[in-house]
Short mmCIF file of C-alpha atoms in Angstrom, two decimals:
data_model
loop_
_atom_site.label_atom_id
_atom_site.label_comp_id
_atom_site.label_asym_id
_atom_site.label_seq_id
_atom_site.Cartn_x
_atom_site.Cartn_y
_atom_site.Cartn_z
CA UNK B 826 -1.24 41.22 -5.94
CA UNK B 827 -1.35 42.76 -2.49
CA UNK B 828 -4.35 44.30 -0.77
CA UNK B 829 -4.40 46.63 2.14
CA UNK B 830 -7.09 48.57 3.97
CA UNK B 831 -8.58 51.89 2.97
CA UNK B 832 -6.22 54.79 3.38
CA UNK B 833 -6.85 58.47 3.83
CA UNK B 834 -8.24 60.37 0.81
CA UNK B 835 -10.00 57.25 -0.37
CA UNK B 836 -6.95 55.47 -1.78
CA UNK B 837 -6.63 51.73 -1.74
CA UNK B 838 -3.57 49.90 -2.94
CA UNK B 839 -3.17 46.64 -4.73
CA UNK B 840 -0.78 45.88 -3.80
CA UNK B 841 31.87 40.91 -22.87
CA UNK B 842 33.17 40.43 -23.75
CA UNK B 843 34.10 36.86 -22.78
CA UNK B 844 36.99 35.22 -24.54
CA UNK B 845 38.77 31.91 -24.21
CA UNK B 846 42.24 32.72 -22.89
CA UNK B 847 45.03 31.47 -25.08
CA UNK B 848 43.19 31.44 -28.39
CA UNK B 849 40.71 29.17 -30.08
CA UNK B 850 37.62 31.32 -30.55
CA UNK B 851 35.79 34.21 -28.98
CA UNK B 852 33.04 32.95 -26.68
CA UNK B 853 31.12 36.20 -27.09
CA UNK B 854 30.38 35.14 -30.65
CA UNK B 855 28.86 31.91 -29.41
CA UNK B 856 26.44 34.07 -27.42
CA UNK B 857 25.57 35.98 -30.58
CA UNK B 858 26.13 39.37 -28.97
CA UNK B 859 28.59 40.80 -31.46
CA UNK B 860 31.64 39.96 -33.51
CA UNK B 861 35.09 41.23 -32.62
CA UNK B 862 37.44 40.27 -35.41
CA UNK B 863 36.55 37.24 -37.48
CA UNK B 864 36.03 35.06 -34.42
CA UNK B 865 39.41 33.40 -34.39
CA UNK B 866 41.09 35.70 -31.89
CA UNK B 867 44.08 35.94 -34.26
CA UNK B 868 45.88 39.27 -34.68
CA UNK B 869 44.94 41.21 -37.79
CA UNK B 870 41.42 39.79 -38.06
CA UNK B 871 39.35 42.92 -37.39
CA UNK B 872 36.56 43.36 -39.93
CA UNK B 873 33.39 45.31 -40.58
CA UNK B 874 31.17 42.90 -42.46
CA UNK B 875 31.52 40.04 -39.97
CA UNK B 876 32.29 36.40 -40.44
CA UNK B 877 29.94 33.83 -41.93
CA UNK B 878 31.48 31.29 -39.54
CA UNK B 879 30.38 33.32 -36.52
CA UNK B 880 26.70 34.29 -36.33
CA UNK B 881 25.78 37.59 -34.80
CA UNK B 882 25.72 41.27 -35.64
CA UNK B 883 28.72 43.25 -36.77
CA UNK B 884 29.12 46.87 -37.85
CA UNK B 885 27.65 46.22 -41.30
CA UNK B 886 24.37 45.08 -39.70
CA UNK B 887 24.18 48.17 -37.49
CA UNK B 888 24.75 51.05 -39.88
CA UNK B 889 23.69 51.98 -43.39
CA UNK B 890 25.38 54.58 -45.60
CA UNK B 891 23.86 57.53 -43.72
CA UNK B 892 21.87 56.04 -40.84
CA UNK B 893 19.17 58.05 -39.09
CA UNK B 894 18.74 57.74 -35.31
CA UNK B 895 15.56 55.75 -35.93
CA UNK B 896 17.36 53.32 -38.23
CA UNK B 897 20.17 52.86 -35.72
CA UNK B 898 17.68 52.23 -32.92
CA UNK B 899 15.88 49.60 -35.01
CA UNK B 900 19.17 47.87 -35.89
CA UNK B 901 20.30 47.90 -32.25
CA UNK B 902 17.00 46.36 -31.16
CA UNK B 903 17.30 43.66 -33.82
CA UNK B 904 20.81 42.86 -32.57
CA UNK B 905 19.68 42.79 -28.94
CA UNK B 906 21.88 45.72 -27.93
CA UNK B 907 21.41 48.81 -25.79
CA UNK B 908 22.47 51.63 -28.13
CA UNK B 909 24.90 52.51 -30.91
CA UNK B 910 26.50 55.60 -32.40
CA UNK B 911 27.93 56.48 -35.81
CA UNK B 912 29.66 59.63 -37.01
CA UNK B 913 31.73 60.66 -40.01
CA UNK B 914 34.43 63.27 -39.37
CA UNK B 915 35.48 65.69 -42.14
CA UNK B 916 38.87 65.09 -43.73
CA UNK B 917 41.77 67.54 -43.63
CA UNK B 918 43.76 66.27 -46.60
CA UNK B 919 44.96 68.37 -49.52
CA UNK B 920 43.21 71.72 -49.58
CA UNK B 921 40.35 70.49 -47.42
CA UNK B 922 40.01 71.60 -43.84
CA UNK B 923 38.36 69.75 -40.99
CA UNK B 924 35.74 71.91 -39.26
CA UNK B 925 36.27 70.17 -35.91
CA UNK B 926 39.86 69.92 -34.74
CA UNK B 927 41.47 70.83 -31.45
CA UNK B 928 43.31 74.14 -31.37
CA UNK B 929 47.03 73.40 -31.02
CA UNK B 930 48.13 73.08 -27.40
CA UNK B 931 44.66 73.80 -25.94
CA UNK B 932 43.57 70.29 -25.09
CA UNK B 933 45.08 67.31 -23.31
CA UNK B 934 43.56 64.18 -21.83
CA UNK B 935 43.84 65.32 -18.24
CA UNK B 936 42.96 68.99 -18.75
CA UNK B 937 39.41 70.10 -17.87
CA UNK B 938 37.02 69.80 -20.79
CA UNK B 939 36.02 73.43 -20.29
CA UNK B 940 39.59 74.42 -21.23
CA UNK B 941 39.50 72.61 -24.58
CA UNK B 942 39.30 74.79 -27.69
CA UNK B 943 38.29 73.88 -31.24
CA UNK B 944 38.24 75.46 -34.67
CA UNK B 945 38.61 74.69 -38.35
CA UNK B 946 42.04 73.35 -39.24
CA UNK B 947 44.13 70.40 -40.35
CA UNK B 948 45.51 67.23 -38.80
CA UNK B 949 48.32 65.01 -40.10
CA UNK B 950 46.91 62.14 -42.16
CA UNK B 951 48.02 59.60 -39.56
CA UNK B 952 45.97 61.46 -36.94
CA UNK B 953 43.00 62.20 -39.19
CA UNK B 954 39.87 60.33 -38.10
CA UNK B 955 37.29 59.42 -40.73
CA UNK B 956 34.49 57.11 -39.57
CA UNK B 957 33.90 56.34 -35.91
CA UNK B 958 31.30 54.05 -34.37
CA UNK B 959 30.35 52.47 -31.07
CA UNK B 960 27.96 49.79 -29.82
CA UNK B 961 26.74 48.95 -26.31
CA UNK B 962 25.26 45.60 -25.34
CA UNK B 963 24.81 43.30 -22.34
CA UNK B 964 26.40 39.92 -21.83
CA UNK B 965 24.41 37.03 -20.26
CA UNK B 966 25.40 38.26 -16.78
CA UNK B 967 24.01 41.73 -17.65
CA UNK B 968 27.49 43.25 -17.73
CA UNK B 969 27.79 46.25 -20.04
CA UNK B 970 30.14 45.57 -22.94
CA UNK B 971 31.22 48.51 -25.09
CA UNK B 972 32.60 48.06 -28.59
CA UNK B 973 34.15 50.87 -30.63
CA UNK B 974 35.57 51.01 -34.13
CA UNK B 975 37.51 53.71 -35.93
CA UNK B 976 38.94 54.24 -39.41
CA UNK B 977 42.20 56.19 -39.81
CA UNK B 978 43.07 58.00 -42.99
CA UNK B 979 46.70 56.87 -43.10
CA UNK B 980 47.83 53.82 -41.13
CA UNK B 981 51.46 53.92 -42.21
CA UNK B 982 52.69 56.27 -39.47
CA UNK B 983 52.62 55.99 -35.71
CA UNK B 984 49.38 57.36 -34.31
CA UNK B 985 47.51 57.54 -31.03
CA UNK B 986 43.74 57.49 -30.58
CA UNK B 987 41.53 57.63 -27.50
CA UNK B 988 37.84 56.88 -26.90
CA UNK B 989 36.32 58.86 -24.01
CA UNK B 990 32.91 57.90 -22.61
CA UNK B 991 31.22 60.54 -20.44
CA UNK B 992 28.21 60.44 -18.13
CA UNK B 993 27.45 64.15 -18.49
CA UNK B 994 26.86 65.66 -21.92
CA UNK B 995 29.95 67.10 -23.57
CA UNK B 996 28.95 69.55 -26.29
CA UNK B 997 30.35 72.28 -28.50
CA UNK B 998 29.35 75.86 -27.75
CA UNK B 999 28.06 76.29 -31.31
CA UNK B 1000 27.47 74.39 -34.52
CA UNK B 1001 30.53 73.82 -36.71
CA UNK B 1002 32.27 75.63 -38.24
CA UNK B 1003 33.43 77.91 -35.48
CA UNK B 1004 33.61 80.98 -37.74
CA UNK B 1005 33.29 84.37 -36.03
CA UNK B 1006 32.43 82.90 -32.66
CA UNK B 1007 30.55 85.17 -30.25
CA UNK B 1008 28.77 82.47 -28.28
CA UNK B 1009 29.99 83.92 -24.97
CA UNK B 1010 29.23 87.53 -25.87
CA UNK B 1011 30.43 90.24 -28.27
CA UNK B 1012 34.01 90.05 -27.01
CA UNK B 1013 34.20 86.29 -27.58
CA UNK B 1014 35.85 85.47 -30.87
CA UNK B 1015 37.33 82.22 -32.19
CA UNK B 1016 38.46 79.68 -31.22
CA UNK B 1017 35.31 78.00 -29.94
CA UNK B 1018 34.84 76.13 -26.67
CA UNK B 1019 33.71 72.79 -25.32
CA UNK B 1020 31.02 72.61 -22.67
CA UNK B 1021 30.78 69.85 -20.08
CA UNK B 1022 32.77 68.16 -17.36
CA UNK B 1023 33.94 64.74 -16.26
CA UNK B 1024 32.63 62.94 -13.19
CA UNK B 1025 33.86 59.79 -11.40
CA UNK B 1026 33.19 56.71 -13.48
CA UNK B 1027 33.90 58.27 -16.88
CA UNK B 1028 35.95 55.94 -19.07
CA UNK B 1029 38.95 56.48 -21.36
CA UNK B 1030 40.36 53.90 -23.76
CA UNK B 1031 43.92 54.86 -24.80
CA UNK B 1032 45.36 53.25 -27.94
CA UNK B 1033 48.82 53.54 -29.49
CA UNK B 1034 49.85 52.34 -32.96
CA UNK B 1035 53.35 51.67 -34.26
CA UNK B 1036 55.07 53.45 -37.14
CA UNK B 1037 54.04 50.65 -39.45
CA UNK B 1038 50.44 50.95 -38.34
CA UNK B 1039 50.29 47.81 -36.20
CA UNK B 1040 48.39 47.90 -32.94
CA UNK B 1041 50.88 48.67 -30.18
CA UNK B 1042 49.10 48.90 -26.82
CA UNK B 1043 45.89 49.88 -25.11
CA UNK B 1044 44.91 51.13 -21.66
CA UNK B 1045 41.53 51.49 -20.01
CA UNK B 1046 41.37 54.34 -17.50
CA UNK B 1047 38.63 55.58 -15.18
CA UNK B 1048 38.18 59.13 -13.93
CA UNK B 1049 38.33 59.30 -10.12
CA UNK B 1050 37.31 62.95 -9.87
CA UNK B 1051 40.77 64.45 -10.39
CA UNK B 1052 42.81 62.11 -12.61
CA UNK B 1053 42.61 59.18 -15.02
CA UNK B 1054 43.41 56.00 -13.05
CA UNK B 1055 44.66 52.93 -14.90
CA UNK B 1056 42.15 50.06 -14.74
CA UNK B 1057 43.61 47.60 -17.27
CA UNK B 1058 46.04 47.40 -20.15
CA UNK B 1059 47.10 45.15 -23.02
CA UNK B 1060 50.28 45.10 -25.10
CA UNK B 1061 49.62 44.36 -28.74
CA UNK B 1062 46.57 42.86 -30.36
CA UNK B 1063 44.43 40.33 -28.54
CA UNK B 1064 42.94 40.20 -25.08
CA UNK B 1065 44.05 40.51 -21.49
CA UNK B 1066 44.06 37.35 -19.33
CA UNK B 1067 40.75 38.30 -17.68
CA UNK B 1068 39.14 38.73 -21.12
CA UNK B 1069 37.79 42.15 -20.18
CA UNK B 1070 39.69 44.13 -22.86
CA UNK B 1071 40.35 43.11 -26.45
CA UNK B 1072 41.61 45.02 -29.48
CA UNK B 1073 42.21 44.06 -33.12
CA UNK B 1074 43.44 45.69 -36.33
CA UNK B 1075 42.74 44.52 -39.85
CA UNK B 1076 45.98 42.88 -40.93
CA UNK B 1077 44.88 42.56 -44.53
CA UNK B 1078 42.68 44.59 -46.86
CA UNK B 1079 39.03 44.30 -45.83
CA UNK B 1080 35.69 45.38 -47.27
CA UNK B 1081 34.25 48.62 -45.96
CA UNK B 1082 30.70 49.17 -44.84
CA UNK B 1083 27.77 50.77 -46.63
CA UNK B 1084 29.14 54.17 -45.63
CA UNK B 1085 31.96 55.91 -47.49
CA UNK B 1086 35.51 55.00 -46.51
CA UNK B 1087 38.70 56.67 -47.74
CA UNK B 1088 42.20 55.66 -48.79
CA UNK B 1089 45.35 57.42 -47.57
CA UNK B 1090 44.87 60.15 -50.20
CA UNK B 1091 41.32 60.91 -49.14
CA UNK B 1092 39.70 59.17 -52.12
CA UNK B 1093 36.53 57.10 -51.62
CA UNK B 1094 37.32 53.40 -51.53
CA UNK B 1095 35.35 50.19 -51.17
CA UNK B 1096 38.17 48.48 -49.27
CA UNK B 1097 40.28 49.53 -46.29
CA UNK B 1098 44.05 49.20 -46.32
CA UNK B 1099 45.74 46.99 -43.71
CA UNK B 1100 45.68 48.53 -40.22
CA UNK B 1101 43.34 51.34 -41.30
CA UNK B 1102 40.55 49.89 -39.14
CA UNK B 1103 40.65 49.12 -35.42
CA UNK B 1104 37.98 47.74 -33.11
CA UNK B 1105 38.11 47.32 -29.37
CA UNK B 1106 35.82 45.74 -26.76
CA UNK B 1107 35.65 46.52 -23.04
CA UNK B 1108 33.66 44.80 -20.29
CA UNK B 1109 32.87 48.01 -18.45
CA UNK B 1110 30.96 46.50 -15.54
CA UNK B 1111 33.73 44.02 -14.75
CA UNK B 1112 36.44 46.69 -14.83
CA UNK B 1113 34.61 49.44 -12.93
CA UNK B 1114 32.47 47.35 -10.60
CA UNK B 1115 29.31 49.14 -11.77
CA UNK B 1116 27.66 50.30 -14.97
CA UNK B 1117 27.93 54.06 -15.52
CA UNK B 1118 25.18 55.83 -17.45
CA UNK B 1119 27.24 57.12 -20.36
CA UNK B 1120 25.52 59.63 -22.63
CA UNK B 1121 28.19 60.43 -25.23
CA UNK B 1122 31.49 59.22 -26.63
CA UNK B 1123 34.40 61.07 -28.25
CA UNK B 1124 37.17 59.77 -30.48
CA UNK B 1125 40.36 61.86 -30.18
CA UNK B 1126 43.77 61.59 -31.80
CA UNK B 1127 47.00 62.58 -30.04
CA UNK B 1128 50.27 63.96 -31.36
CA UNK B 1129 52.48 61.39 -29.59
CA UNK B 1130 52.47 58.29 -27.41
CA UNK B 1131 52.53 60.43 -24.27
CA UNK B 1132 49.17 60.02 -22.58
CA UNK B 1133 49.07 63.75 -21.93
CA UNK B 1134 50.27 64.97 -25.33
CA UNK B 1135 48.28 67.55 -27.28
CA UNK B 1136 45.06 66.38 -28.85
CA UNK B 1137 44.59 66.73 -32.60
CA UNK B 1138 41.38 65.61 -34.33
CA UNK B 1139 38.08 64.66 -32.71
CA UNK B 1140 34.70 63.14 -33.57
CA UNK B 1141 31.70 63.05 -31.25
CA UNK B 1142 28.49 61.05 -30.94
CA UNK B 1143 25.69 60.49 -28.46
CA UNK B 1144 25.18 57.07 -26.92
CA UNK B 1145 22.63 56.30 -24.22
CA UNK B 1146 23.33 53.52 -21.73
CA UNK B 1147 20.63 54.06 -19.09
CA UNK B 1148 16.94 54.41 -19.85
CA UNK B 1149 13.55 53.29 -18.62
CA UNK B 1150 9.91 53.77 -19.47
CA UNK B 1151 6.88 54.34 -17.26
CA UNK B 1152 3.34 53.83 -18.47
CA UNK B 1153 0.00 54.49 -16.82
CA UNK B 1154 -3.39 53.06 -17.69
CA UNK B 1155 -6.23 51.55 -15.71
CA UNK B 1156 -9.54 49.72 -15.51
CA UNK B 1157 -12.86 49.97 -13.74
CA UNK B 1158 -14.65 47.11 -11.97
CA UNK B 1159 -17.95 48.68 -13.06
CA UNK B 1160 -17.17 49.36 -16.71
CA UNK B 1161 -15.44 47.18 -19.30
CA UNK B 1162 -14.04 50.22 -21.12
CA UNK B 1163 -10.56 50.85 -19.61
CA UNK B 1164 -10.62 54.54 -20.53
CA UNK B 1165 -14.13 55.33 -19.24
CA UNK B 1166 -15.44 55.99 -15.76
CA UNK B 1167 -17.53 58.52 -13.84
CA UNK B 1168 -17.32 60.61 -10.70
CA UNK B 1169 -17.69 58.49 -7.58
CA UNK B 1170 -16.87 55.15 -9.25
CA UNK B 1171 -13.94 53.02 -8.16
CA UNK B 1172 -11.11 52.96 -10.67
CA UNK B 1173 -7.79 51.11 -10.61
CA UNK B 1174 -4.81 53.02 -11.99
CA UNK B 1175 -2.11 50.65 -13.23
CA UNK B 1176 1.59 51.59 -13.46
CA UNK B 1177 4.37 49.73 -15.24
CA UNK B 1178 8.08 50.57 -15.21
CA UNK B 1179 10.65 48.87 -17.44
CA UNK B 1180 14.43 49.21 -17.42
CA UNK B 1181 15.17 49.46 -21.14
CA UNK B 1182 18.87 50.34 -20.77
CA UNK B 1183 22.07 48.69 -19.69
CA UNK B 1184 22.56 49.94 -16.12
CA UNK B 1185 21.00 49.15 -12.76
CA UNK B 1186 18.63 51.94 -11.72
CA UNK B 1187 17.63 53.07 -8.22
CA UNK B 1188 14.41 54.92 -7.48
CA UNK B 1189 14.50 58.62 -6.66
CA UNK B 1190 10.84 59.61 -6.90
CA UNK B 1191 7.59 58.96 -8.72
CA UNK B 1192 5.09 61.83 -8.87
CA UNK B 1193 1.48 61.50 -9.98
CA UNK B 1194 -0.69 64.51 -10.83
CA UNK B 1195 -3.67 62.94 -9.07
CA UNK B 1196 -2.06 61.38 -6.00
CA UNK B 1197 1.12 63.39 -5.55
CA UNK B 1198 4.26 61.56 -4.41
CA UNK B 1199 3.69 57.82 -4.86
CA UNK B 1200 7.31 56.75 -4.40
CA UNK B 1201 6.58 54.76 -1.25
CA UNK B 1202 3.65 53.04 -2.92
CA UNK B 1203 5.93 51.91 -5.77
CA UNK B 1204 8.52 50.66 -3.29
CA UNK B 1205 6.05 48.86 -1.02
CA UNK B 1206 3.62 47.47 -3.58
CA UNK B 1207 5.68 47.00 -6.72
CA UNK B 1208 5.95 43.52 -8.21
CA UNK B 1209 8.83 42.56 -10.47
CA UNK B 1210 7.41 40.44 -13.28
CA UNK B 1211 9.57 37.80 -14.97
CA UNK B 1212 12.29 39.38 -17.07
CA UNK B 1213 16.03 39.86 -17.01
CA UNK B 1214 17.96 38.13 -14.26
CA UNK B 1215 14.85 36.90 -12.45
CA UNK B 1216 13.58 35.13 -15.54
CA UNK B 1217 16.96 33.44 -16.03
CA UNK B 1218 16.80 32.20 -12.45
CA UNK B 1219 13.42 30.63 -13.17
CA UNK B 1220 11.76 32.75 -10.51
CA UNK B 1221 8.07 33.50 -10.38
CA UNK B 1222 6.82 37.02 -9.73
CA UNK B 1223 9.37 38.68 -7.50
CA UNK B 1224 7.98 40.85 -4.74
CA UNK B 1225 10.72 43.37 -4.23
CA UNK B 1226 9.13 46.67 -5.05
CA UNK B 1227 10.19 49.12 -7.71
CA UNK B 1228 13.13 50.49 -5.72
CA UNK B 1229 15.77 48.75 -7.88
CA UNK B 1230 15.42 47.91 -11.56
CA UNK B 1231 18.02 45.64 -13.07
CA UNK B 1232 18.37 45.77 -16.87
CA UNK B 1233 15.31 44.16 -18.51
CA UNK B 1234 13.26 44.26 -15.28
CA UNK B 1235 9.60 45.25 -15.32
CA UNK B 1236 7.82 46.41 -12.19
CA UNK B 1237 4.08 46.99 -11.79
CA UNK B 1238 1.76 48.32 -9.08
CA UNK B 1239 -1.85 49.50 -8.82
CA UNK B 1240 -3.75 52.22 -6.98
CA UNK B 1241 -7.51 51.84 -6.46
CA UNK B 1242 -9.41 55.05 -5.76
CA UNK B 1243 -12.83 56.65 -6.16
CA UNK B 1244 -12.96 59.26 -8.91
CA UNK B 1245 -12.93 62.60 -7.02
CA UNK B 1246 -16.14 64.64 -7.05
CA UNK B 1247 -14.37 67.72 -8.38
CA UNK B 1248 -12.86 65.92 -11.39
CA UNK B 1249 -13.06 67.50 -14.83
CA UNK B 1250 -13.84 65.63 -18.04
CA UNK B 1251 -11.53 64.25 -19.27
CA UNK B 1252 -9.56 63.55 -16.12
CA UNK B 1253 -6.04 64.18 -17.45
CA UNK B 1254 -3.63 62.33 -15.17
CA UNK B 1255 0.12 62.15 -15.65
CA UNK B 1256 2.94 60.35 -13.92
CA UNK B 1257 6.66 61.09 -13.99
CA UNK B 1258 9.47 59.00 -12.55
CA UNK B 1259 13.15 59.61 -11.86
CA UNK B 1260 15.77 56.92 -11.27
CA UNK B 1261 19.46 57.18 -10.46
CA UNK B 1262 22.55 55.17 -11.29
CA UNK B 1263 23.49 54.98 -7.59
CA UNK B 1264 21.59 53.66 -4.55
CA UNK B 1265 20.43 55.28 -1.33
CA UNK B 1266 19.70 58.77 -2.54
CA UNK B 1267 16.67 61.01 -2.17
CA UNK B 1268 15.30 63.87 -4.26
CA UNK B 1269 17.56 66.36 -2.49
CA UNK B 1270 20.65 64.33 -3.39
CA UNK B 1271 19.94 64.08 -7.09
CA UNK B 1272 21.65 67.40 -7.78
CA UNK B 1273 25.04 66.04 -6.74
CA UNK B 1274 27.45 66.09 -9.64
CA UNK B 1275 28.39 62.44 -9.22
CA UNK B 1276 24.82 61.20 -9.42
CA UNK B 1277 23.23 60.66 -12.81
CA UNK B 1278 19.46 60.53 -13.11
CA UNK B 1279 17.15 59.50 -15.93
CA UNK B 1280 13.47 60.38 -16.17
CA UNK B 1281 10.35 59.43 -18.10
CA UNK B 1282 6.67 60.38 -18.00
CA UNK B 1283 3.32 59.21 -19.32
CA UNK B 1284 -0.15 60.74 -19.60
CA UNK B 1285 -3.42 58.86 -19.11
CA UNK B 1286 -6.56 60.81 -20.01
CA UNK B 1287 -9.57 59.17 -18.36
CA UNK B 1288 -12.86 59.97 -20.06
CA UNK B 1289 -15.63 60.69 -17.53
CA UNK B 1290 -19.18 60.16 -18.73
CA UNK B 1291 -22.15 62.00 -17.17
CA UNK B 1292 -25.23 59.81 -16.75
CA UNK B 1293 -28.55 61.68 -16.48
CA UNK B 1294 -32.28 61.34 -17.29
CA UNK B 1295 -35.23 63.66 -17.75
CA UNK B 1296 -38.62 62.51 -16.39
CA UNK B 1297 -42.01 64.01 -17.27
CA UNK B 1298 -45.55 62.99 -16.28
CA UNK B 1299 -48.70 64.02 -18.13
CA UNK B 1300 -52.33 62.88 -17.97
CA UNK B 1301 -55.94 63.83 -17.24
CA UNK B 1302 -56.17 67.04 -15.27
CA UNK B 1303 -59.78 66.67 -14.11
CA UNK B 1304 -61.62 63.62 -12.71
CA UNK B 1305 -63.80 62.35 -9.85
CA UNK B 1306 -63.21 59.61 -7.31
CA UNK B 1307 -63.59 56.16 -8.82
CA UNK B 1308 -62.98 57.22 -12.40
CA UNK B 1309 -60.12 55.80 -14.47
CA UNK B 1310 -57.36 58.29 -15.11
CA UNK B 1311 -54.65 57.95 -17.78
CA UNK B 1312 -51.07 59.02 -17.01
CA UNK B 1313 -48.10 59.09 -19.40
CA UNK B 1314 -44.66 58.88 -17.78
CA UNK B 1315 -41.81 59.73 -20.19
CA UNK B 1316 -38.17 59.03 -19.34
CA UNK B 1317 -35.50 60.47 -21.65
CA UNK B 1318 -31.84 59.42 -21.43
CA UNK B 1319 -29.98 62.75 -21.41
CA UNK B 1320 -26.57 61.27 -20.59
CA UNK B 1321 -23.42 62.38 -22.37
CA UNK B 1322 -22.89 60.64 -25.70
CA UNK B 1323 -20.03 58.51 -24.36
CA UNK B 1324 -22.18 57.05 -21.57
CA UNK B 1325 -23.05 53.35 -21.59
CA UNK B 1326 -26.69 52.30 -21.89
CA UNK B 1327 -28.76 52.75 -18.76
CA UNK B 1328 -30.22 49.49 -17.43
CA UNK B 1329 -32.20 48.11 -14.47
CA UNK B 1330 -34.19 51.29 -14.04
CA UNK B 1331 -37.24 51.80 -11.79
CA UNK B 1332 -39.65 54.65 -11.10
CA UNK B 1333 -41.26 55.89 -7.91
CA UNK B 1334 -44.60 57.63 -8.24
CA UNK B 1335 -46.19 59.44 -5.30
CA UNK B 1336 -49.55 57.94 -6.22
CA UNK B 1337 -48.70 54.61 -7.81
CA UNK B 1338 -45.63 53.64 -5.77
CA UNK B 1339 -42.65 51.76 -7.26
CA UNK B 1340 -42.92 51.01 -10.96
CA UNK B 1341 -40.65 49.10 -13.30
CA UNK B 1342 -40.53 48.25 -16.99
CA UNK B 1343 -43.26 45.63 -16.53
CA UNK B 1344 -45.87 48.04 -15.14
#
C-alpha cells in the first residue's frame, strides 16, 4: 500500500481452441474448457451430450429445456466460461410460418444492417434453422475462444449458414411478429426493419454444406469498416494447421439435448439425423490480434454458396464478452464498524475493480459522487492483486495501477479523507467506472463508433452517528461560607441510537475544577 502526503480538500491516498495438428486428440479437452466433437478430431464426431472419455462441459451441461438467463449464467460459471447464448427459432414447415425470416432480396452479408428487412414467412427446410447456441470461454493464454452450434431442419440438401458476432447491439424494430408495422410512423407498414450497424472487428463465420449434408467449407471474416476481409478458412471438417478454426458435423445419429429438436418433417425427436448438427470453434484473439467486446450473435442461412447471396432465415441471441465490476466500501481507524462514522472523523474508502469478462479493458474514467473524477488516483495508486495472468506467473502484488485490466484481474485502491462537515446522514456515496476495449482514449473519445465501452457502478451508504450529551447541575441554593453544600451533576447520553457507547469522559466545573468518574 502506498502513502502520500495530505492533498487539497483533505484527501489522503493509500496508495482455443488448441488442437494437435494431424489428429490424435483435441488438446482443448485436456484443458477442460469445452468439448468439440467427441475428442478424437475425426470427421463426423460432433455431439451435444459430450464424451465420457473427455472431461469438460458440452452443450448438454450448459442448457436445459428452456433455460433462463440466470440458469445459463450459473452453468457458464460452473464451466469456467465467459458467457453463453441459446435460442430456438420457429419452424416454417407445412402450414407453419416462421415469424422471423428475411424478406426476399432485402438482405445480404455485405449490405448495411439498416437495409435488412424481416417479416413472417417461410424458408426451405434445408435453410430452416431450429436451435442455435453459442459459448465463449478463455484458453490458458486468455485468448477468447468462441464455440457455436446449430441444428438444421433438413440436412439432405446443400445449405449455407453464417454466424455473425457484433460489437454494437443489432435489434429488431419491434417484437415479432411484424404484423401491421408502424414503428417508424403512421406511413411505415410491413416489412419490419433491423436496427444497428457493424464496426471494425465484427466477426463472420461462413459455412457451406454439400448436397448430401456433409460439411463443405468454412471461412472466418472480419469487418474492416467497409467489407468482410478473409481471416482464415478450412475445407471440409477438421481444423486448420494453426488450430485456430475447427468445424465438425455429426456423421451418425446423435442424442439431442434437453431442449426440443426436430426431424426433417418438423416432428419432435430425441435424436438428430446425421449432419443435422454442426459445431464450430474459433480462436478469436489469435485471428484478430485482439479480443472484441461482442454483445450479440446472429445465425443466418443463405440461398446459395455465394457469400453475398440473399439471406433466408435468422435467429438472434445476446452474448456478452466484456464486463467488469466495481465495488466501494470502507473502514474507519476510530470505529470497528465499517459502515459507521461521524463528521470530522478520518475514513478510508476502499475501491475494487474486477475484469469479469473475456477482453482486455482500458480505463476511460472513474467518477465518485464525493470526490469527483478519481481516474488519476486509480491509475497512480491502484494495485493489481494476484489473479489471471499475474497469478499464473507467480507474481506478488503487481503495482501497475488500474489503467489496464486483463481478464480475471482485480485492482484495488484507497482514499483516506475526513468526513466533510456538511455531510448528511446517511452519507450516500456512489462510484461509476467506464472502461474501453481499446487503449489510449479519453472521455471525449469514447463516443467514437469504433470504440466500445462498458460501465458499472456501486453505492456505499455510510451511516453517520451524532454523539451528544446533556449536562445539568442542581444543589443547595442558599448557604454560608464554610458550610457543606451538596451538588448533583447529571450527564445524559443524548446521542443518536446508532452511536457507540461514550467512554473516557471528564467534567469541568467552574468551582470544583476537573472531575472524572472517580470523583
